[in-house]
Short mmCIF file of C-alpha atoms in Angstrom, two decimals:
data_model
loop_
_atom_site.label_atom_id
_atom_site.label_comp_id
_atom_site.label_asym_id
_atom_site.label_seq_id
_atom_site.Cartn_x
_atom_site.Cartn_y
_atom_site.Cartn_z
CA MET A 1 24.31 -15.21 -6.39
CA SER A 2 25.22 -14.98 -2.39
CA GLU A 3 23.40 -16.90 0.28
CA SER A 4 21.91 -13.29 1.31
CA LEU A 5 20.51 -11.21 -1.03
CA ASN A 6 22.10 -7.85 -0.53
CA VAL A 7 20.20 -5.49 -0.70
CA GLY A 8 20.29 -1.18 -1.19
CA ILE A 9 17.73 1.56 -0.46
CA VAL A 10 17.16 4.80 -2.13
CA GLY A 11 16.72 7.96 0.03
CA TYR A 12 16.28 7.65 4.06
CA GLY A 13 13.15 9.52 4.43
CA PHE A 14 10.13 8.15 6.35
CA ALA A 15 9.37 5.63 4.72
CA THR A 16 12.67 4.18 4.71
CA LYS A 17 13.27 4.85 7.92
CA THR A 18 10.07 3.39 9.07
CA PHE A 19 9.15 0.70 6.75
CA HIS A 20 11.67 -0.58 4.36
CA ALA A 21 15.17 -0.38 6.01
CA PRO A 22 13.69 -2.34 9.46
CA LEU A 23 11.44 -4.70 7.47
CA VAL A 24 14.47 -5.71 5.00
CA ALA A 25 16.70 -6.06 8.06
CA GLY A 26 14.36 -8.30 9.82
CA VAL A 27 14.17 -10.84 6.98
CA PRO A 28 16.06 -13.79 6.71
CA GLY A 29 18.35 -14.00 3.16
CA LEU A 30 18.37 -10.51 3.39
CA LYS A 31 20.99 -7.64 4.05
CA LEU A 32 20.95 -4.45 3.82
CA VAL A 33 24.32 -3.45 2.63
CA ALA A 34 23.65 0.49 1.27
CA ILE A 35 21.65 3.58 1.36
CA SER A 36 21.64 6.47 -0.96
CA SER A 37 21.35 9.66 1.32
CA SER A 38 22.43 13.49 1.28
CA ASP A 39 22.35 12.81 5.29
CA PRO A 40 24.55 10.11 5.64
CA ALA A 41 24.92 10.86 9.12
CA LYS A 42 21.15 10.22 9.67
CA VAL A 43 21.67 6.65 8.37
CA LYS A 44 24.50 6.06 10.48
CA ALA A 45 22.68 7.30 13.34
CA ASP A 46 20.17 4.10 12.62
CA TRP A 47 22.18 1.55 10.66
CA PRO A 48 26.10 2.21 11.98
CA GLN A 49 27.17 -0.92 10.13
CA VAL A 50 24.88 0.36 6.80
CA ALA A 51 27.28 1.65 3.83
CA THR A 52 26.11 5.10 2.44
CA GLU A 53 26.22 6.54 -1.15
CA THR A 54 25.77 10.06 -2.02
CA SER A 55 23.37 9.62 -5.07
CA PRO A 56 21.49 6.66 -6.38
CA GLU A 57 23.54 6.31 -9.28
CA ALA A 58 26.35 5.32 -7.02
CA LEU A 59 23.84 3.15 -5.73
CA PHE A 60 23.24 1.50 -8.61
CA ALA A 61 26.60 1.30 -9.47
CA ARG A 62 27.90 -1.27 -6.86
CA PRO A 63 28.16 -4.46 -7.86
CA ASP A 64 26.99 -5.96 -4.80
CA ILE A 65 24.05 -5.00 -4.65
CA ASP A 66 21.18 -7.55 -5.58
CA LEU A 67 17.85 -5.72 -4.78
CA VAL A 68 17.23 -2.08 -4.52
CA VAL A 69 14.05 -0.54 -3.00
CA ILE A 70 12.74 3.02 -4.18
CA PRO A 71 10.57 4.70 -1.35
CA THR A 72 11.14 8.34 -2.58
CA PRO A 73 8.45 10.89 -4.18
CA ASN A 74 6.09 9.49 -6.48
CA GLU A 75 7.03 11.36 -9.36
CA THR A 76 10.63 9.60 -8.98
CA HIS A 77 9.53 6.51 -9.14
CA TYR A 78 9.49 5.72 -12.81
CA PRO A 79 13.03 7.38 -13.75
CA LEU A 80 14.90 5.55 -10.62
CA ALA A 81 13.00 2.25 -11.30
CA SER A 82 14.40 2.23 -14.83
CA ALA A 83 17.95 3.41 -13.97
CA ALA A 84 18.09 0.38 -11.33
CA LEU A 85 16.90 -2.02 -13.92
CA ALA A 86 19.50 -0.60 -15.93
CA ALA A 87 22.21 -1.20 -14.23
CA GLY A 88 20.71 -5.04 -13.74
CA LYS A 89 19.11 -4.84 -10.32
CA HIS A 90 15.84 -6.43 -8.92
CA VAL A 91 14.08 -3.52 -7.93
CA VAL A 92 10.80 -3.10 -5.22
CA VAL A 93 9.41 0.50 -5.95
CA ASP A 94 6.94 2.06 -3.00
CA LYS A 95 3.17 2.18 -3.28
CA PRO A 96 1.35 3.26 -5.36
CA PHE A 97 3.97 2.45 -8.29
CA THR A 98 4.19 5.00 -10.86
CA VAL A 99 1.96 7.91 -11.25
CA THR A 100 0.54 7.21 -14.75
CA VAL A 101 -0.46 3.47 -16.60
CA ASP A 102 2.10 4.00 -19.21
CA ASP A 103 5.53 4.67 -17.19
CA ALA A 104 3.75 1.51 -15.10
CA ARG A 105 3.57 -0.55 -18.43
CA ARG A 106 7.01 0.66 -19.70
CA LEU A 107 8.91 -0.55 -16.51
CA GLN A 108 7.02 -3.98 -16.34
CA ALA A 109 8.32 -4.46 -19.91
CA GLN A 110 11.73 -3.30 -19.00
CA ALA A 111 11.84 -5.69 -15.81
CA GLU A 112 10.77 -8.80 -18.33
CA ALA A 113 13.55 -7.66 -21.08
CA VAL A 114 16.30 -7.83 -18.49
CA GLY A 115 14.80 -10.65 -16.89
CA ARG A 116 14.58 -9.03 -13.26
CA VAL A 117 11.78 -9.24 -10.47
CA LEU A 118 9.99 -5.94 -10.12
CA SER A 119 7.55 -5.54 -7.43
CA VAL A 120 5.86 -2.92 -5.65
CA PHE A 121 5.43 -2.43 -1.55
CA HIS A 122 1.55 -2.78 -1.12
CA ASN A 123 2.11 -3.82 2.38
CA ARG A 124 -0.80 -3.52 3.47
CA ARG A 125 -1.83 -6.41 1.93
CA TRP A 126 -0.60 -7.94 5.03
CA ASP A 127 -2.61 -5.97 7.68
CA SER A 128 -4.22 -7.93 10.06
CA ASP A 129 -7.88 -6.53 9.99
CA PHE A 130 -7.39 -7.36 6.24
CA LEU A 131 -5.83 -11.04 6.78
CA THR A 132 -8.57 -11.38 9.05
CA LEU A 133 -11.72 -10.06 6.56
CA LYS A 134 -10.03 -12.17 3.51
CA GLN A 135 -10.36 -15.41 5.81
CA VAL A 136 -14.20 -14.18 6.70
CA LEU A 137 -15.01 -13.89 2.85
CA ALA A 138 -13.22 -17.19 2.16
CA SER A 139 -15.45 -18.95 4.76
CA GLY A 140 -18.91 -17.82 2.89
CA GLU A 141 -20.83 -16.50 6.42
CA LEU A 142 -21.89 -13.63 5.47
CA GLY A 143 -23.18 -14.81 2.40
CA ARG A 144 -23.34 -12.56 -0.89
CA ILE A 145 -21.63 -9.23 -0.48
CA VAL A 146 -23.52 -6.07 -1.07
CA HIS A 147 -22.22 -3.64 0.65
CA PHE A 148 -18.35 -3.25 1.49
CA GLU A 149 -16.94 -0.29 3.23
CA SER A 150 -13.36 0.50 3.57
CA HIS A 151 -12.23 3.98 5.79
CA PHE A 152 -9.29 5.19 6.47
CA ASP A 153 -9.46 8.08 8.61
CA ARG A 154 -7.03 10.12 10.35
CA TYR A 155 -7.04 13.84 12.72
CA ARG A 156 -4.47 15.51 11.19
CA PRO A 157 -5.56 19.42 11.14
CA GLU A 158 -1.59 20.42 9.98
CA VAL A 159 -0.62 20.54 7.06
CA ARG A 160 2.73 19.47 6.67
CA ASN A 161 5.91 20.49 4.51
CA ARG A 162 6.56 17.31 2.68
CA TRP A 163 6.10 16.36 -0.89
CA ARG A 164 3.11 14.21 -0.09
CA GLU A 165 0.69 17.41 0.29
CA GLN A 166 2.42 19.02 -1.97
CA ALA A 167 0.72 19.82 -5.60
CA LEU A 168 2.98 17.62 -7.21
CA PRO A 169 1.91 14.73 -9.79
CA GLY A 170 1.02 11.65 -7.52
CA SER A 171 0.69 13.63 -4.23
CA GLY A 172 -2.43 13.85 -2.15
CA LEU A 173 -4.45 11.46 -0.18
CA TRP A 174 -5.95 9.79 -3.23
CA TYR A 175 -3.00 8.52 -4.34
CA ASP A 176 -1.61 7.96 -1.22
CA LEU A 177 -4.06 6.12 1.12
CA GLY A 178 -6.65 5.21 -2.13
CA SER A 179 -3.60 3.00 -3.61
CA HIS A 180 -4.38 0.79 -0.76
CA LEU A 181 -8.04 0.76 -0.89
CA LEU A 182 -8.45 0.27 -4.17
CA ASP A 183 -5.17 -2.42 -4.28
CA GLN A 184 -7.16 -4.07 -1.27
CA THR A 185 -10.87 -4.10 -2.73
CA LEU A 186 -8.97 -5.66 -6.40
CA GLN A 187 -7.89 -8.71 -4.19
CA LEU A 188 -11.42 -9.09 -3.01
CA PHE A 189 -13.98 -8.35 -5.79
CA GLY A 190 -11.71 -7.69 -8.83
CA LEU A 191 -12.50 -5.08 -11.26
CA PRO A 192 -15.42 -3.03 -10.91
CA GLU A 193 -17.91 -1.94 -13.59
CA SER A 194 -17.30 1.66 -12.51
CA ILE A 195 -15.68 4.37 -10.19
CA ALA A 196 -17.12 7.55 -8.92
CA LEU A 197 -14.92 9.72 -7.03
CA ASP A 198 -15.18 12.90 -5.19
CA LEU A 199 -11.86 14.76 -4.06
CA ALA A 200 -11.69 17.68 -1.74
CA LEU A 201 -9.05 20.08 0.09
CA GLN A 202 -10.80 20.59 3.19
CA ARG A 203 -7.60 21.38 5.66
CA ASP A 204 -6.40 25.18 5.67
CA ASN A 205 -4.03 26.20 3.40
CA ALA A 206 -4.26 22.51 1.84
CA GLN A 207 -2.49 21.96 -1.62
CA SER A 208 -3.37 18.63 -2.36
CA ASP A 209 -6.35 16.49 -2.22
CA ASP A 210 -7.18 15.61 1.79
CA TYR A 211 -10.52 13.54 1.70
CA PHE A 212 -12.06 11.31 -1.07
CA HIS A 213 -14.85 9.45 -1.45
CA ALA A 214 -15.23 6.74 -4.20
CA VAL A 215 -18.20 4.26 -5.30
CA LEU A 216 -17.37 1.03 -7.18
CA ARG A 217 -20.33 -0.79 -8.91
CA TYR A 218 -20.14 -4.33 -8.70
CA GLY A 219 -23.83 -5.36 -10.58
CA GLN A 220 -26.32 -4.35 -7.20
CA SER A 221 -23.55 -4.45 -4.79
CA ARG A 222 -21.55 -1.52 -4.00
CA VAL A 223 -17.58 -0.79 -3.06
CA ILE A 224 -17.23 2.92 -1.10
CA LEU A 225 -13.47 3.79 -0.16
CA HIS A 226 -13.55 6.86 2.27
CA ALA A 227 -10.60 8.91 3.59
CA GLY A 228 -10.20 12.28 5.24
CA ALA A 229 -7.60 14.27 7.71
CA LEU A 230 -10.14 15.60 9.41
CA VAL A 231 -12.06 13.17 11.25
CA ALA A 232 -11.23 13.10 15.05
CA VAL A 233 -13.50 9.91 15.62
CA PRO A 234 -13.10 7.56 12.86
CA ALA A 235 -15.85 5.35 11.99
CA ALA A 236 -15.25 1.57 11.46
CA ARG A 237 -12.02 0.44 9.12
CA TYR A 238 -14.40 -2.54 7.28
CA THR A 239 -18.08 -2.57 7.11
CA VAL A 240 -19.42 -5.40 5.24
CA HIS A 241 -22.89 -6.51 4.64
CA GLY A 242 -23.91 -9.85 3.49
CA SER A 243 -26.96 -11.29 2.29
CA LEU A 244 -26.23 -13.43 5.72
CA GLY A 245 -24.63 -11.29 7.79
CA SER A 246 -22.24 -8.10 8.75
CA PHE A 247 -18.80 -7.69 9.61
CA PHE A 248 -17.32 -4.80 11.27
CA LYS A 249 -13.85 -3.80 12.49
CA TYR A 250 -12.62 -0.55 14.60
CA GLY A 251 -8.99 0.41 14.54
CA LEU A 252 -6.01 0.39 12.43
CA ASP A 253 -3.43 -1.73 11.62
CA PRO A 254 -0.77 -1.44 14.64
CA GLN A 255 2.48 -2.45 12.51
CA GLU A 256 2.81 1.11 11.30
CA ASP A 257 3.26 2.36 15.18
CA VAL A 258 5.23 -0.04 16.23
CA LEU A 259 8.03 0.63 13.59
CA LYS A 260 7.36 3.97 14.44
CA THR A 261 8.90 3.57 18.03
CA GLY A 262 11.46 2.08 16.38
CA LYS A 263 10.52 -1.78 17.02
CA ARG A 264 11.96 -3.99 14.27
CA PRO A 265 10.84 -7.51 13.21
CA PRO A 266 11.12 -10.12 14.38
CA ALA A 267 9.04 -10.36 17.42
CA ALA A 268 7.18 -12.77 18.70
CA ASP A 269 3.86 -10.79 19.21
CA TRP A 270 4.56 -9.19 15.83
CA GLY A 271 1.39 -7.70 14.19
CA HIS A 272 -0.49 -8.11 16.93
CA ASP A 273 -4.21 -6.05 16.86
CA SER A 274 -5.66 -6.39 20.42
CA VAL A 275 -9.17 -4.87 18.77
CA PRO A 276 -10.95 -7.84 17.68
CA ALA A 277 -13.97 -7.45 14.59
CA THR A 278 -17.55 -8.53 15.10
CA LEU A 279 -19.27 -10.55 13.13
CA THR A 280 -22.94 -10.99 13.42
CA VAL A 281 -24.69 -13.75 11.40
CA TRP A 282 -28.31 -14.45 11.07
CA LYS A 283 -29.71 -17.95 11.84
CA GLY A 284 -33.31 -19.11 12.23
CA GLY A 285 -34.62 -16.29 12.47
CA ALA A 286 -32.07 -14.25 15.29
CA ALA A 287 -28.76 -12.46 15.00
CA ALA A 288 -26.13 -14.42 16.29
CA GLU A 289 -23.00 -12.25 16.87
CA ARG A 290 -19.34 -12.95 18.14
CA GLU A 291 -15.84 -11.76 18.50
CA LEU A 292 -13.07 -12.72 16.16
CA ALA A 293 -9.52 -12.23 17.21
CA CYS A 294 -7.57 -11.03 14.44
CA ILE A 295 -4.87 -13.15 12.42
CA PRO A 296 -1.50 -11.02 13.13
CA GLY A 297 -0.47 -8.53 10.29
CA ASP A 298 2.90 -9.41 8.69
CA TYR A 299 4.67 -6.78 6.93
CA PRO A 300 7.91 -8.78 6.23
CA ALA A 301 5.71 -11.36 4.44
CA TYR A 302 6.10 -9.29 1.90
CA TYR A 303 9.57 -8.70 1.60
CA ALA A 304 10.25 -12.73 2.06
CA GLY A 305 8.03 -13.03 -0.93
CA VAL A 306 10.45 -11.04 -2.58
CA ARG A 307 13.07 -12.72 -1.56
CA ASP A 308 11.81 -15.94 -2.98
CA ALA A 309 10.54 -14.72 -6.38
CA ILE A 310 14.61 -13.63 -6.97
CA ARG A 311 15.31 -17.11 -5.61
CA GLY A 312 13.13 -18.73 -8.37
CA VAL A 313 11.38 -20.72 -5.58
CA GLY A 314 8.06 -18.70 -5.08
CA PRO A 315 5.79 -16.06 -6.93
CA ASN A 316 6.09 -12.27 -7.02
CA PRO A 317 4.16 -11.32 -4.11
CA VAL A 318 2.71 -7.97 -6.11
CA THR A 319 3.21 -8.07 -9.66
CA ALA A 320 3.13 -4.68 -11.72
CA ALA A 321 0.19 -6.42 -13.70
CA GLU A 322 -1.88 -6.07 -10.77
CA VAL A 323 -0.80 -2.57 -9.80
CA ILE A 324 -1.26 -1.65 -13.46
CA GLN A 325 -5.02 -1.81 -12.53
CA VAL A 326 -4.68 0.24 -9.10
CA ILE A 327 -2.57 2.79 -11.29
CA GLY A 328 -5.09 2.47 -13.87
CA LEU A 329 -8.45 3.15 -11.15
CA LEU A 330 -6.23 6.02 -9.76
CA GLU A 331 -6.07 7.95 -12.95
CA LEU A 332 -10.01 7.22 -13.75
CA GLY A 333 -10.82 8.53 -10.15
CA LEU A 334 -9.23 11.61 -10.85
CA GLN A 335 -11.01 12.11 -14.17
CA SER A 336 -14.17 10.93 -12.84
CA ALA A 337 -13.38 13.89 -10.37
CA ARG A 338 -12.96 16.70 -12.70
CA GLU A 339 -15.74 15.76 -14.85
CA GLY A 340 -18.21 15.05 -12.06
CA ARG A 341 -19.52 11.99 -13.04
CA THR A 342 -19.33 8.13 -12.85
CA LEU A 343 -16.91 6.66 -15.48
CA PRO A 344 -17.41 3.09 -17.13
CA VAL A 345 -14.32 0.57 -16.29
CA SER A 346 -12.85 -0.90 -19.64
CA GLN A 347 -11.93 -4.35 -17.87
CA GLU A 348 -9.92 -5.12 -21.46
CA ALA A 349 -7.43 -1.90 -21.07
CA LEU A 350 -6.38 -2.50 -17.31
CA GLN A 351 -5.97 -6.57 -17.92
#
C-alpha cells in the first residue's frame, strides 16, 4: 500500500462537495484521486487535479484506489457498498448507513469476510457542542442525568426537489437528522428501554416527514429528540438537567456552514464555536452559573481515524456494529409512529 491512501468518492452531490471531498483532501495520509459523476465538468471546476469516472463501477475497478466513500441517496448505500467491498476496497458509507438493519448486518458480515474496514460517516460525534457536552457529563458536575433534550431545528419552508425530501426509502427528517441525534444519544447513554416517535409532514406539499419528536426512556430519566423544518426561532440545541445542575447550549456547530463557503481544513481556527454553553450548578443552596467555551469541532478527525484503522494503527472511528443500533432504533421509531404507541427496545436484538 502506498504511503498515502488513495480515495475515490461516488457522486458529486451536496454531501461530496460540502463534506467528503474537502475533508478527505484536508487529512494527511489521504489523497483524493477520483470521483465518479455524470457531470465531470462540475467536479473539475472544484477539483481540477482529480480524475473523474462515469460510473461507480468504473471507480471500483481502479486498482489505485484503496478507500471508496459512498455519499449517495440512502436506498443506494447497500448495493454500492457491497459492490465496493467485493472489489476489495475499504469503504466509508454516509450516515445513516443503510435503510434496514438486515442490510447493515449483511454489509458488516461482508466486510469481515474480505478483511476490509467498513465505517460510517457519523460526523456529528465531532461537533463542537457535543464534544463539550461529553466533557461536562464525564466531569460529573451535573450529577445524575434526569432529562436530556436534543433539538436540531431549522426554518426551511420550501420543499426542495431532492431525494431527501421525496417519498423514498430512507428519506425524510427522521432518517436524516434523527440518525445523528440517535447516534449521539447512544454514545452518551447506550440503548434505551423504549422509544415513542411522533412524525409529521408539516410543510405545504411535503412528501416525506419534516418533523419528529421522539421520547426515549432510561428508567426514570427521559431523552427527547426533536427536529422540525418550520422553526424560525430555534430552541436550545441541548438542554440537560441533572440532580446537581443544568446545561444549555444554543446554536449549531459551525463546521457545516464554514464548509459551505468553500473553506477547507486545515485551518488554525477550524471548528471554533463562538457561542458558549451555560452550566449552572447548585452549591450550598444557591445556583452558580458560568459560561463554558466550547471545545473546537473536528470533522477531519473522523477521516484521520479511518486512515489509521486501514493502516492497522487505530480503531475504526464508527463501526458497523455501533450503527446497527442506530438503524434498529430508526426502524423501531417508524413502527412506533405507525402504531401510535411506545415500543420496548430489545437490547439483545441490537447488540
